[in-house]
PDB file of C-alpha atoms in Angstrom:
ATOM      1  CA  UNK O 493     -78.319 -17.000   5.876  1.00 45.00           C
ATOM      2  CA  UNK O 494     -78.693 -15.517   9.351  1.00 42.00           C
ATOM      3  CA  UNK O 495     -76.960 -12.679  11.355  1.00 43.00           C
ATOM      4  CA  UNK O 496     -74.967 -12.580  14.372  1.00 43.00           C
ATOM      5  CA  UNK O 497     -73.642 -10.115  16.414  1.00 44.00           C
ATOM      6  CA  UNK O 498     -69.895  -9.275  15.825  1.00 46.00           C
ATOM      7  CA  UNK O 499     -67.708 -10.453  17.925  1.00 46.00           C
ATOM      8  CA  UNK O 500     -65.760  -8.334  21.367  1.00 47.00           C
ATOM      9  CA  UNK O 501     -67.467  -6.747  23.756  1.00 51.00           C
ATOM     10  CA  UNK O 502     -70.540  -3.657  22.428  1.00 48.00           C
ATOM     11  CA  UNK O 503     -69.868  -0.522  22.795  1.00 49.00           C
ATOM     12  CA  UNK O 504     -70.047   1.677  25.969  1.00 52.00           C
ATOM     13  CA  UNK O 505     -72.567   4.884  25.072  1.00 50.00           C
ATOM     14  CA  UNK O 506     -70.667   7.977  26.347  1.00 53.00           C
ATOM     15  CA  UNK O 507     -73.591  10.756  26.005  1.00 50.00           C
ATOM     16  CA  UNK O 508     -70.712  13.174  26.315  1.00 49.00           C
ATOM     17  CA  UNK O 509     -69.258  11.442  23.232  1.00 50.00           C
ATOM     18  CA  UNK O 510     -70.070  12.396  19.733  1.00 53.00           C
ATOM     19  CA  UNK O 511     -71.574   8.829  17.899  1.00 51.00           C
ATOM     20  CA  UNK O 512     -71.187   6.187  21.166  1.00 50.00           C
ATOM     21  CA  UNK O 513     -73.988   3.760  21.130  1.00 50.00           C
ATOM     22  CA  UNK O 514     -76.249   2.920  23.929  1.00 49.00           C
ATOM     23  CA  UNK O 515     -76.415  -0.167  25.835  1.00 49.00           C
ATOM     24  CA  UNK O 516     -78.734  -2.712  24.554  1.00 47.00           C
ATOM     25  CA  UNK O 517     -79.350  -5.524  26.342  1.00 46.00           C
ATOM     26  CA  UNK O 518     -81.492  -8.391  24.774  1.00 47.00           C
ATOM     27  CA  UNK O 519     -83.395  -9.651  27.738  1.00 48.00           C
ATOM     28  CA  UNK O 520     -86.003 -11.379  24.826  1.00 48.00           C
ATOM     29  CA  UNK O 521     -88.195  -7.540  24.852  1.00 48.00           C
ATOM     30  CA  UNK O 522     -88.184  -6.486  21.615  1.00 49.00           C
ATOM     31  CA  UNK O 523     -84.336  -4.766  22.083  1.00 54.00           C
ATOM     32  CA  UNK O 524     -86.038  -2.287  24.802  1.00 55.00           C
ATOM     33  CA  UNK O 525     -82.666   0.035  26.837  1.00 57.00           C
ATOM     34  CA  UNK O 526     -81.520  -0.588  29.964  1.00 60.00           C
ATOM     35  CA  UNK O 527     -82.926   2.269  31.743  1.00 55.00           C
ATOM     36  CA  UNK O 528     -81.390   1.439  35.068  1.00 59.00           C
ATOM     37  CA  UNK O 529     -78.044   0.981  33.660  1.00 62.00           C
ATOM     38  CA  UNK O 530     -78.353   4.265  31.478  1.00 59.00           C
ATOM     39  CA  UNK O 531     -79.435   6.052  35.280  1.00 59.00           C
ATOM     40  CA  UNK O 532     -76.588   4.969  36.878  1.00 65.00           C
ATOM     41  CA  UNK O 533     -73.572   5.812  34.095  1.00 63.00           C
ATOM     42  CA  UNK O 534     -75.787   9.090  34.220  1.00 63.00           C
ATOM     43  CA  UNK O 535     -74.790   9.391  37.928  1.00 65.00           C
ATOM     44  CA  UNK O 536     -71.602   8.503  37.943  1.00 66.00           C
ATOM     45  CA  UNK O 537     -70.561  10.847  35.544  1.00 67.00           C
ATOM     46  CA  UNK O 538     -72.149  13.304  37.516  1.00 63.00           C
ATOM     47  CA  UNK O 539     -70.018  12.701  40.440  1.00 64.00           C
ATOM     48  CA  UNK O 540     -66.841  12.674  38.523  1.00 60.00           C
ATOM     49  CA  UNK O 541     -67.578  16.350  37.576  1.00 58.00           C
ATOM     50  CA  UNK O 542     -67.989  17.236  41.499  1.00 59.00           C
ATOM     51  CA  UNK O 543     -65.138  16.216  42.790  1.00 54.00           C
ATOM     52  CA  UNK O 544     -63.247  17.492  39.928  1.00 53.00           C
ATOM     53  CA  UNK O 545     -64.854  20.999  40.172  1.00 51.00           C
ATOM     54  CA  UNK O 546     -64.222  20.664  43.968  1.00 50.00           C
ATOM     55  CA  UNK O 547     -60.576  20.301  44.159  1.00 52.00           C
ATOM     56  CA  UNK O 548     -60.210  22.332  40.723  1.00 52.00           C
ATOM     57  CA  UNK O 549     -61.795  25.215  43.508  1.00 50.00           C
ATOM     58  CA  UNK O 550     -58.874  24.040  46.262  1.00 46.00           C
ATOM     59  CA  UNK O 551     -56.172  23.975  43.705  1.00 45.00           C
ATOM     60  CA  UNK O 552     -57.505  27.875  43.065  1.00 46.00           C
ATOM     61  CA  UNK O 553     -58.089  29.002  46.347  1.00 44.00           C
ATOM     62  CA  UNK O 554     -54.511  27.396  47.054  1.00 44.00           C
ATOM     63  CA  UNK O 555     -52.648  29.586  44.218  1.00 42.00           C
ATOM     64  CA  UNK O 556     -55.010  32.805  45.767  1.00 42.00           C
ATOM     65  CA  UNK O 557     -53.458  32.192  48.966  1.00 44.00           C
ATOM     66  CA  UNK O 558     -50.193  31.984  47.474  1.00 41.00           C
ATOM     67  CA  UNK O 559     -50.330  35.107  45.277  1.00 41.00           C
ATOM     68  CA  UNK O 560     -51.093  37.206  48.547  1.00 39.00           C
ATOM     69  CA  UNK O 561     -48.478  35.737  50.433  1.00 39.00           C
ATOM     70  CA  UNK O 562     -46.071  36.226  47.715  1.00 41.00           C
ATOM     71  CA  UNK O 563     -47.390  39.739  47.881  1.00 40.00           C
ATOM     72  CA  UNK O 564     -47.237  40.339  51.269  1.00 40.00           C
ATOM     73  CA  UNK O 565     -43.251  39.067  51.061  1.00 39.00           C
ATOM     74  CA  UNK O 566     -42.445  41.308  48.081  1.00 37.00           C
ATOM     75  CA  UNK O 567     -44.084  44.977  49.959  1.00 39.00           C
ATOM     76  CA  UNK O 568     -41.802  43.632  52.655  1.00 41.00           C
ATOM     77  CA  UNK O 569     -38.780  43.303  51.899  1.00 44.00           C
ATOM     78  CA  UNK O 570     -39.060  46.725  50.000  1.00 45.00           C
ATOM     79  CA  UNK O 571     -34.809  47.945  49.770  1.00 46.00           C
ATOM     80  CA  UNK O 572     -36.377  52.065  50.625  1.00 45.00           C
ATOM     81  CA  UNK O 573     -36.718  50.966  54.246  1.00 44.00           C
ATOM     82  CA  UNK O 574     -33.228  50.788  54.651  1.00 49.00           C
ATOM     83  CA  UNK O 575     -32.127  53.488  52.694  1.00 47.00           C
ATOM     84  CA  UNK O 576     -30.982  56.813  55.250  1.00 48.00           C
ATOM     85  CA  UNK O 577     -33.357  59.780  55.135  1.00 44.00           C
ATOM     86  CA  UNK O 578     -31.181  61.368  53.409  1.00 44.00           C
ATOM     87  CA  UNK O 579     -31.509  59.398  50.484  1.00 47.00           C
ATOM     88  CA  UNK O 580     -35.721  59.460  51.059  1.00 43.00           C
ATOM     89  CA  UNK O 581     -37.443  62.437  49.198  1.00 46.00           C
ATOM     90  CA  UNK O 582     -37.937  65.340  50.610  1.00 47.00           C
ATOM     91  CA  UNK O 583     -40.715  66.464  51.964  1.00 44.00           C
ATOM     92  CA  UNK O 584     -42.367  69.071  49.526  1.00 45.00           C
ATOM     93  CA  UNK O 585     -42.483  65.991  47.190  1.00 44.00           C
ATOM     94  CA  UNK O 586     -43.514  63.621  49.526  1.00 42.00           C
ATOM     95  CA  UNK O 587     -47.612  62.795  47.887  1.00 46.00           C
ATOM     96  CA  UNK O 588     -50.444  64.561  49.770  1.00 49.00           C
ATOM     97  CA  UNK O 589     -47.424  66.844  51.249  1.00 50.00           C
ATOM     98  CA  UNK O 590     -49.635  70.115  49.544  1.00 52.00           C
ATOM     99  CA  UNK O 591     -47.545  73.402  48.396  1.00 56.00           C
ATOM    100  CA  UNK O 592     -45.507  75.866  51.082  1.00 55.00           C
ATOM    101  CA  UNK O 593     -47.029  78.394  53.098  1.00 57.00           C
ATOM    102  CA  UNK O 594     -46.634  81.468  51.366  1.00 55.00           C
ATOM    103  CA  UNK O 595     -46.312  85.130  54.104  1.00 52.00           C
ATOM    104  CA  UNK O 596     -46.976  88.322  52.553  1.00 58.00           C
ATOM    105  CA  UNK O 597     -44.091  90.889  52.739  1.00 60.00           C
ATOM    106  CA  UNK O 598     -43.356  93.102  55.414  1.00 57.00           C
ATOM    107  CA  UNK O 599     -43.476  96.720  55.357  1.00 54.00           C
ATOM    108  CA  UNK O 600     -41.170  97.309  57.508  1.00 55.00           C
ATOM    109  CA  UNK O 601     -38.732  99.915  56.485  1.00 56.00           C
ATOM    110  CA  UNK O 602     -34.926  98.674  56.471  1.00 60.00           C
ATOM    111  CA  UNK O 603     -33.159 100.656  59.275  1.00 77.00           C
ATOM    112  CA  UNK O 604     -31.078 103.783  58.808  1.00 88.00           C
ATOM    113  CA  UNK O 605     -27.356 103.814  58.485  1.00 92.00           C
ATOM    114  CA  UNK O 606     -25.821 105.868  61.502  1.00 93.00           C
ATOM    115  CA  UNK O 607     -23.307 106.747  59.130  1.00 95.00           C
ATOM    116  CA  UNK O 608     -25.796 108.366  56.689  1.00 95.00           C
ATOM    117  CA  UNK O 609     -26.114 111.244  59.684  1.00 96.00           C
ATOM    118  CA  UNK O 610     -22.965 112.583  60.581  1.00 98.00           C
ATOM    119  CA  UNK O 611     -21.407 112.583  56.471  1.00 97.00           C
ATOM    120  CA  UNK O 612     -23.089 115.771  55.509  1.00 97.00           C
ATOM    121  CA  UNK O 613     -23.852 118.921  56.848  1.00 97.00           C
ATOM    122  CA  UNK O 614     -27.132 118.108  55.540  1.00 96.00           C
ATOM    123  CA  UNK O 615     -28.166 115.578  57.632  1.00 95.00           C
ATOM    124  CA  UNK O 616     -25.632 115.892  60.627  1.00 97.00           C
ATOM    125  CA  UNK O 617     -28.066 118.731  62.285  1.00 96.00           C
ATOM    126  CA  UNK O 618     -28.345 117.968  66.407  1.00 96.00           C
ATOM    127  CA  UNK O 619     -26.775 120.141  68.151  1.00 96.00           C
ATOM    128  CA  UNK O 620     -22.926 120.518  68.648  1.00 97.00           C
ATOM    129  CA  UNK O 621     -20.160 121.784  70.637  1.00 98.00           C
ATOM    130  CA  UNK O 622     -16.711 120.438  72.706  1.00 98.00           C
ATOM    131  CA  UNK O 623     -19.190 120.574  76.501  1.00 97.00           C
ATOM    132  CA  UNK O 624     -21.315 117.831  74.032  1.00 97.00           C
ATOM    133  CA  UNK O 625     -19.111 116.145  72.448  1.00 97.00           C
ATOM    134  CA  UNK O 626     -16.675 115.888  75.382  1.00 98.00           C
ATOM    135  CA  UNK O 627     -18.584 116.011  78.906  1.00 97.00           C
ATOM    136  CA  UNK O 628     -17.904 115.714  82.191  1.00 96.00           C
ATOM    137  CA  UNK O 629     -15.127 116.297  84.140  1.00 97.00           C
ATOM    138  CA  UNK O 630     -13.066 113.199  83.807  1.00 97.00           C
ATOM    139  CA  UNK O 631     -12.852 110.235  81.112  1.00 97.00           C
ATOM    140  CA  UNK O 632     -12.478 106.729  82.084  1.00 97.00           C
ATOM    141  CA  UNK O 633     -10.240 104.102  79.090  1.00 96.00           C
ATOM    142  CA  UNK O 634     -10.272 100.512  81.012  1.00 94.00           C
ATOM    143  CA  UNK O 635      -8.856 101.017  83.745  1.00 95.00           C
ATOM    144  CA  UNK O 636      -7.354 104.568  83.335  1.00 97.00           C
ATOM    145  CA  UNK O 637      -8.959 107.813  84.176  1.00 98.00           C
ATOM    146  CA  UNK O 638      -8.067 110.752  82.610  1.00 98.00           C
ATOM    147  CA  UNK O 639      -8.631 114.637  84.096  1.00 98.00           C
ATOM    148  CA  UNK O 640     -10.579 117.039  82.054  1.00 98.00           C
ATOM    149  CA  UNK O 641      -8.795 120.276  81.475  1.00 98.00           C
ATOM    150  CA  UNK O 642     -10.335 123.047  79.310  1.00 98.00           C
ATOM    151  CA  UNK O 643     -12.759 123.033  76.010  1.00 98.00           C
ATOM    152  CA  UNK O 644     -12.796 125.478  73.350  1.00 98.00           C
ATOM    153  CA  UNK O 645     -15.064 125.811  70.598  1.00 98.00           C
ATOM    154  CA  UNK O 646     -13.262 128.436  67.624  1.00 97.00           C
ATOM    155  CA  UNK O 647     -15.532 129.537  64.426  1.00 96.00           C
ATOM    156  CA  UNK O 648     -11.824 130.299  62.715  1.00 97.00           C
ATOM    157  CA  UNK O 649     -10.366 127.264  62.066  1.00 98.00           C
ATOM    158  CA  UNK O 650      -6.982 128.682  61.179  1.00 96.00           C
ATOM    159  CA  UNK O 651      -6.881 130.074  65.095  1.00 96.00           C
ATOM    160  CA  UNK O 652      -6.659 127.270  66.785  1.00 97.00           C
ATOM    161  CA  UNK O 653      -4.229 125.505  64.393  1.00 97.00           C
ATOM    162  CA  UNK O 654      -0.595 125.867  63.046  1.00 96.00           C
ATOM    163  CA  UNK O 655       1.922 124.893  60.670  1.00 96.00           C
ATOM    164  CA  UNK O 656       0.427 123.476  57.789  1.00 96.00           C
ATOM    165  CA  UNK O 657      -2.669 122.544  59.142  1.00 97.00           C
ATOM    166  CA  UNK O 658      -4.758 126.076  58.833  1.00 98.00           C
ATOM    167  CA  UNK O 659      -4.069 125.761  55.238  1.00 97.00           C
ATOM    168  CA  UNK O 660      -5.492 122.194  54.444  1.00 97.00           C
ATOM    169  CA  UNK O 661      -8.345 123.317  57.156  1.00 98.00           C
ATOM    170  CA  UNK O 662      -9.270 126.654  55.329  1.00 97.00           C
ATOM    171  CA  UNK O 663      -9.046 124.708  51.677  1.00 97.00           C
ATOM    172  CA  UNK O 664     -11.522 122.496  52.217  1.00 98.00           C
ATOM    173  CA  UNK O 665     -14.031 124.465  54.457  1.00 98.00           C
ATOM    174  CA  UNK O 666     -13.423 123.972  58.052  1.00 98.00           C
ATOM    175  CA  UNK O 667     -16.802 125.675  59.548  1.00 98.00           C
ATOM    176  CA  UNK O 668     -15.306 125.496  63.472  1.00 98.00           C
ATOM    177  CA  UNK O 669     -12.243 123.695  65.583  1.00 98.00           C
ATOM    178  CA  UNK O 670     -14.097 122.507  68.863  1.00 98.00           C
ATOM    179  CA  UNK O 671     -10.670 121.158  71.203  1.00 98.00           C
ATOM    180  CA  UNK O 672     -10.607 119.780  74.550  1.00 98.00           C
ATOM    181  CA  UNK O 673      -7.633 118.960  76.690  1.00 98.00           C
ATOM    182  CA  UNK O 674      -7.311 115.632  79.560  1.00 98.00           C
ATOM    183  CA  UNK O 675      -4.199 115.086  81.582  1.00 98.00           C
ATOM    184  CA  UNK O 676      -2.845 112.032  83.878  1.00 97.00           C
ATOM    185  CA  UNK O 677       0.493 112.066  85.559  1.00 96.00           C
ATOM    186  CA  UNK O 678       2.115 114.769  83.672  1.00 96.00           C
ATOM    187  CA  UNK O 679       0.884 114.131  80.337  1.00 98.00           C
ATOM    188  CA  UNK O 680      -1.534 116.000  78.768  1.00 98.00           C
ATOM    189  CA  UNK O 681      -3.166 115.753  75.113  1.00 98.00           C
ATOM    190  CA  UNK O 682      -5.022 118.379  73.483  1.00 98.00           C
ATOM    191  CA  UNK O 683      -7.552 116.628  70.656  1.00 98.00           C
ATOM    192  CA  UNK O 684      -9.054 119.477  68.092  1.00 98.00           C
ATOM    193  CA  UNK O 685     -12.174 118.454  65.786  1.00 98.00           C
ATOM    194  CA  UNK O 686     -11.962 120.290  62.726  1.00 98.00           C
ATOM    195  CA  UNK O 687     -15.727 120.270  61.373  1.00 98.00           C
ATOM    196  CA  UNK O 688     -16.596 120.721  57.275  1.00 98.00           C
ATOM    197  CA  UNK O 689     -20.060 120.104  55.214  1.00 98.00           C
ATOM    198  CA  UNK O 690     -19.567 117.081  53.385  1.00 98.00           C
ATOM    199  CA  UNK O 691     -17.408 113.848  53.998  1.00 98.00           C
ATOM    200  CA  UNK O 692     -15.505 114.362  51.459  1.00 98.00           C
ATOM    201  CA  UNK O 693     -13.927 117.743  53.057  1.00 98.00           C
ATOM    202  CA  UNK O 694     -13.195 116.164  55.822  1.00 98.00           C
ATOM    203  CA  UNK O 695     -11.128 113.275  54.304  1.00 98.00           C
ATOM    204  CA  UNK O 696      -9.216 115.709  51.869  1.00 98.00           C
ATOM    205  CA  UNK O 697      -7.988 117.818  54.369  1.00 97.00           C
ATOM    206  CA  UNK O 698      -6.896 114.755  56.984  1.00 97.00           C
ATOM    207  CA  UNK O 699      -4.775 113.926  53.157  1.00 96.00           C
ATOM    208  CA  UNK O 700      -3.156 117.392  53.208  1.00 96.00           C
ATOM    209  CA  UNK O 701      -2.554 117.283  56.575  1.00 95.00           C
ATOM    210  CA  UNK O 702       0.904 116.200  57.155  1.00 92.00           C
ATOM    211  CA  UNK O 703       3.900 116.179  60.448  1.00 89.00           C
ATOM    212  CA  UNK O 704       3.860 119.977  60.146  1.00 93.00           C
ATOM    213  CA  UNK O 705       0.653 120.664  61.185  1.00 94.00           C
ATOM    214  CA  UNK O 706      -0.935 120.426  64.210  1.00 94.00           C
ATOM    215  CA  UNK O 707      -3.873 121.480  66.031  1.00 97.00           C
ATOM    216  CA  UNK O 708      -2.869 123.737  68.692  1.00 97.00           C
ATOM    217  CA  UNK O 709      -2.127 122.964  72.433  1.00 98.00           C
ATOM    218  CA  UNK O 710      -5.199 124.373  74.965  1.00 98.00           C
ATOM    219  CA  UNK O 711      -4.133 124.765  78.357  1.00 97.00           C
ATOM    220  CA  UNK O 712      -5.810 126.173  81.482  1.00 95.00           C
ATOM    221  CA  UNK O 713      -8.655 124.735  83.810  1.00 95.00           C
ATOM    222  CA  UNK O 714      -5.483 123.130  85.878  1.00 93.00           C
ATOM    223  CA  UNK O 715      -3.609 122.425  83.247  1.00 96.00           C
ATOM    224  CA  UNK O 716       0.221 123.595  82.753  1.00 93.00           C
ATOM    225  CA  UNK O 717       1.396 125.501  79.312  1.00 95.00           C
ATOM    226  CA  UNK O 718       2.629 122.174  76.925  1.00 97.00           C
ATOM    227  CA  UNK O 719       4.208 121.200  73.473  1.00 97.00           C
ATOM    228  CA  UNK O 720       5.026 125.325  73.303  1.00 93.00           C
ATOM    229  CA  UNK O 721       8.853 124.452  72.209  1.00 92.00           C
ATOM    230  CA  UNK O 722       9.548 120.797  72.916  1.00 95.00           C
ATOM    231  CA  UNK O 723       8.681 118.050  71.135  1.00 96.00           C
ATOM    232  CA  UNK O 724       5.561 116.051  70.845  1.00 97.00           C
ATOM    233  CA  UNK O 725       3.669 113.434  69.517  1.00 97.00           C
ATOM    234  CA  UNK O 726       0.688 113.974  67.078  1.00 97.00           C
ATOM    235  CA  UNK O 727      -2.578 111.991  65.384  1.00 97.00           C
ATOM    236  CA  UNK O 728      -4.744 112.584  62.110  1.00 97.00           C
ATOM    237  CA  UNK O 729      -8.060 110.749  60.851  1.00 97.00           C
ATOM    238  CA  UNK O 730     -10.962 111.852  59.407  1.00 98.00           C
ATOM    239  CA  UNK O 731     -14.814 109.975  59.928  1.00 98.00           C
ATOM    240  CA  UNK O 732     -17.808 111.655  58.734  1.00 98.00           C
ATOM    241  CA  UNK O 733     -17.435 114.955  58.257  1.00 98.00           C
ATOM    242  CA  UNK O 734     -15.501 115.317  60.694  1.00 98.00           C
ATOM    243  CA  UNK O 735     -11.513 115.282  60.626  1.00 98.00           C
ATOM    244  CA  UNK O 736      -9.458 115.100  64.094  1.00 98.00           C
ATOM    245  CA  UNK O 737      -6.480 114.915  65.298  1.00 98.00           C
ATOM    246  CA  UNK O 738      -3.877 115.290  68.820  1.00 98.00           C
ATOM    247  CA  UNK O 739      -0.977 115.984  70.355  1.00 98.00           C
ATOM    248  CA  UNK O 740       0.727 114.819  73.373  1.00 98.00           C
ATOM    249  CA  UNK O 741       3.140 115.236  75.202  1.00 98.00           C
ATOM    250  CA  UNK O 742       4.775 116.392  79.099  1.00 98.00           C
ATOM    251  CA  UNK O 743       3.672 119.730  80.846  1.00 97.00           C
ATOM    252  CA  UNK O 744       7.115 119.348  82.216  1.00 96.00           C
ATOM    253  CA  UNK O 745       8.280 120.769  78.474  1.00 95.00           C
ATOM    254  CA  UNK O 746      10.651 117.969  78.250  1.00 96.00           C
ATOM    255  CA  UNK O 747      10.889 115.947  74.750  1.00 98.00           C
ATOM    256  CA  UNK O 748       8.424 113.452  73.306  1.00 97.00           C
ATOM    257  CA  UNK O 749      10.858 109.849  72.668  1.00 97.00           C
ATOM    258  CA  UNK O 750       9.628 106.284  71.272  1.00 95.00           C
ATOM    259  CA  UNK O 751       9.651 105.752  74.450  1.00 96.00           C
ATOM    260  CA  UNK O 752       7.381 106.880  76.047  1.00 97.00           C
ATOM    261  CA  UNK O 753       4.435 104.948  75.843  1.00 97.00           C
ATOM    262  CA  UNK O 754       2.629 106.875  78.728  1.00 96.00           C
ATOM    263  CA  UNK O 755       3.132 109.589  75.696  1.00 97.00           C
ATOM    264  CA  UNK O 756       1.512 107.224  73.428  1.00 98.00           C
ATOM    265  CA  UNK O 757      -1.426 106.021  75.361  1.00 97.00           C
ATOM    266  CA  UNK O 758      -2.506 109.487  76.517  1.00 98.00           C
ATOM    267  CA  UNK O 759      -2.911 110.004  72.804  1.00 98.00           C
ATOM    268  CA  UNK O 760      -4.420 106.778  71.659  1.00 98.00           C
ATOM    269  CA  UNK O 761      -6.923 106.912  74.334  1.00 98.00           C
ATOM    270  CA  UNK O 762      -8.276 110.786  72.940  1.00 98.00           C
ATOM    271  CA  UNK O 763      -8.742 109.375  69.914  1.00 98.00           C
ATOM    272  CA  UNK O 764     -10.522 106.500  70.184  1.00 98.00           C
ATOM    273  CA  UNK O 765     -12.277 108.091  72.596  1.00 98.00           C
ATOM    274  CA  UNK O 766     -12.977 110.905  70.167  1.00 98.00           C
ATOM    275  CA  UNK O 767     -13.546 108.294  66.870  1.00 98.00           C
ATOM    276  CA  UNK O 768     -16.278 107.096  69.303  1.00 97.00           C
ATOM    277  CA  UNK O 769     -18.246 110.382  70.027  1.00 98.00           C
ATOM    278  CA  UNK O 770     -18.183 111.259  66.979  1.00 98.00           C
ATOM    279  CA  UNK O 771     -20.319 107.161  65.860  1.00 97.00           C
ATOM    280  CA  UNK O 772     -22.571 108.016  69.482  1.00 97.00           C
ATOM    281  CA  UNK O 773     -23.443 110.976  66.885  1.00 97.00           C
ATOM    282  CA  UNK O 774     -24.472 109.694  64.234  1.00 96.00           C
ATOM    283  CA  UNK O 775     -26.149 106.052  65.757  1.00 95.00           C
ATOM    284  CA  UNK O 776     -28.186 109.148  67.978  1.00 95.00           C
ATOM    285  CA  UNK O 777     -29.872 110.736  65.137  1.00 96.00           C
ATOM    286  CA  UNK O 778     -30.344 107.593  63.812  1.00 95.00           C
ATOM    287  CA  UNK O 779     -32.355 106.183  66.320  1.00 93.00           C
ATOM    288  CA  UNK O 780     -34.697 109.465  66.377  1.00 92.00           C
ATOM    289  CA  UNK O 781     -35.164 109.757  62.953  1.00 91.00           C
ATOM    290  CA  UNK O 782     -36.208 105.984  62.974  1.00 89.00           C
ATOM    291  CA  UNK O 783     -38.325 106.735  65.397  1.00 87.00           C
ATOM    292  CA  UNK O 784     -40.337 109.426  64.528  1.00 82.00           C
TER     293      UNK O 784
END
C-alpha cells in the first residue's frame, strides 16, 4: 500500500495563527522548508502591520484635533458672555477679587448741637443784653428797613410786662426781660425776650400766656408812645430757654384791624429776627466749644 498526498492546496503557515502548518516544498531534498518563501511572507506581514499603525495614528490625530475644535467651539458658545452686567457675579464674588479694604474707625467727635447751648443756663453762658441781641441802629428784612428805637433790660420781669403776662413770667422763674423797639412809616413794634433757667420753664410760660397778657410797649429814641389805649396786635412764642413776645400798632394811636398788613408785617419780621438771633447765639457757642 502506498501513501499519497491528500487533496486540496497545502495549508498556509501563519506564525500569528496557532496550529498553522509551515509550507513545505518537495523538491527532492527530503522535505526541506522553503526559507525564501518564508522570508517573503514575513516581510509582507510586517508591511501590513506598519500600514495599520500609520493609519491608526492618523485617525487618532484626526480624532484629537476634532476634540480640540469642539472644545474651542463650545468655549466660544458660552451664553454667559451675552448676559447683561447686572446678571454677572458681583466683583466681591469673583475669583481672586480679594477682600474689601477695611478702615479704622475715626475718632472725631460728633458735631455739637446748638440747641443744647440755648436750652439751659448751664451751657448758655455767653454775655446777654438787649443791645447784644438787637445790635446796630436799623434792621433789614428782605427789602424792608426798620429803624431801631430804644432798648431796655429789666431784672424784674413784671415791670416790663402787663395784663396776665407778669403772673406767667413769675410763676416760671423769669430772670430778666429784654426789650427793643423798631419803627417804619408810622407802624411800631416792641419785642420782649424773657429769660429762664431751662427750656421747660420757657415753654410753660408760653403755654400759660394769653391775649390778655403782653409786653409793655417801649417808646423813646425818636419813637412816640404807641399801643397805650388803642387795639394792637400781639404774638407769643418760645425757643430754648427764651420766651419772646411782640406788640405792634400805630404811632398815631389808631386801632389795628385785620386789614392793616403793615402792622402784621413789622410784628412778624421782628418775631422772626428774634428767633434767628437766639439760634445764632446757640450756634456761636457750639462752634466755640468745638474749637476749644
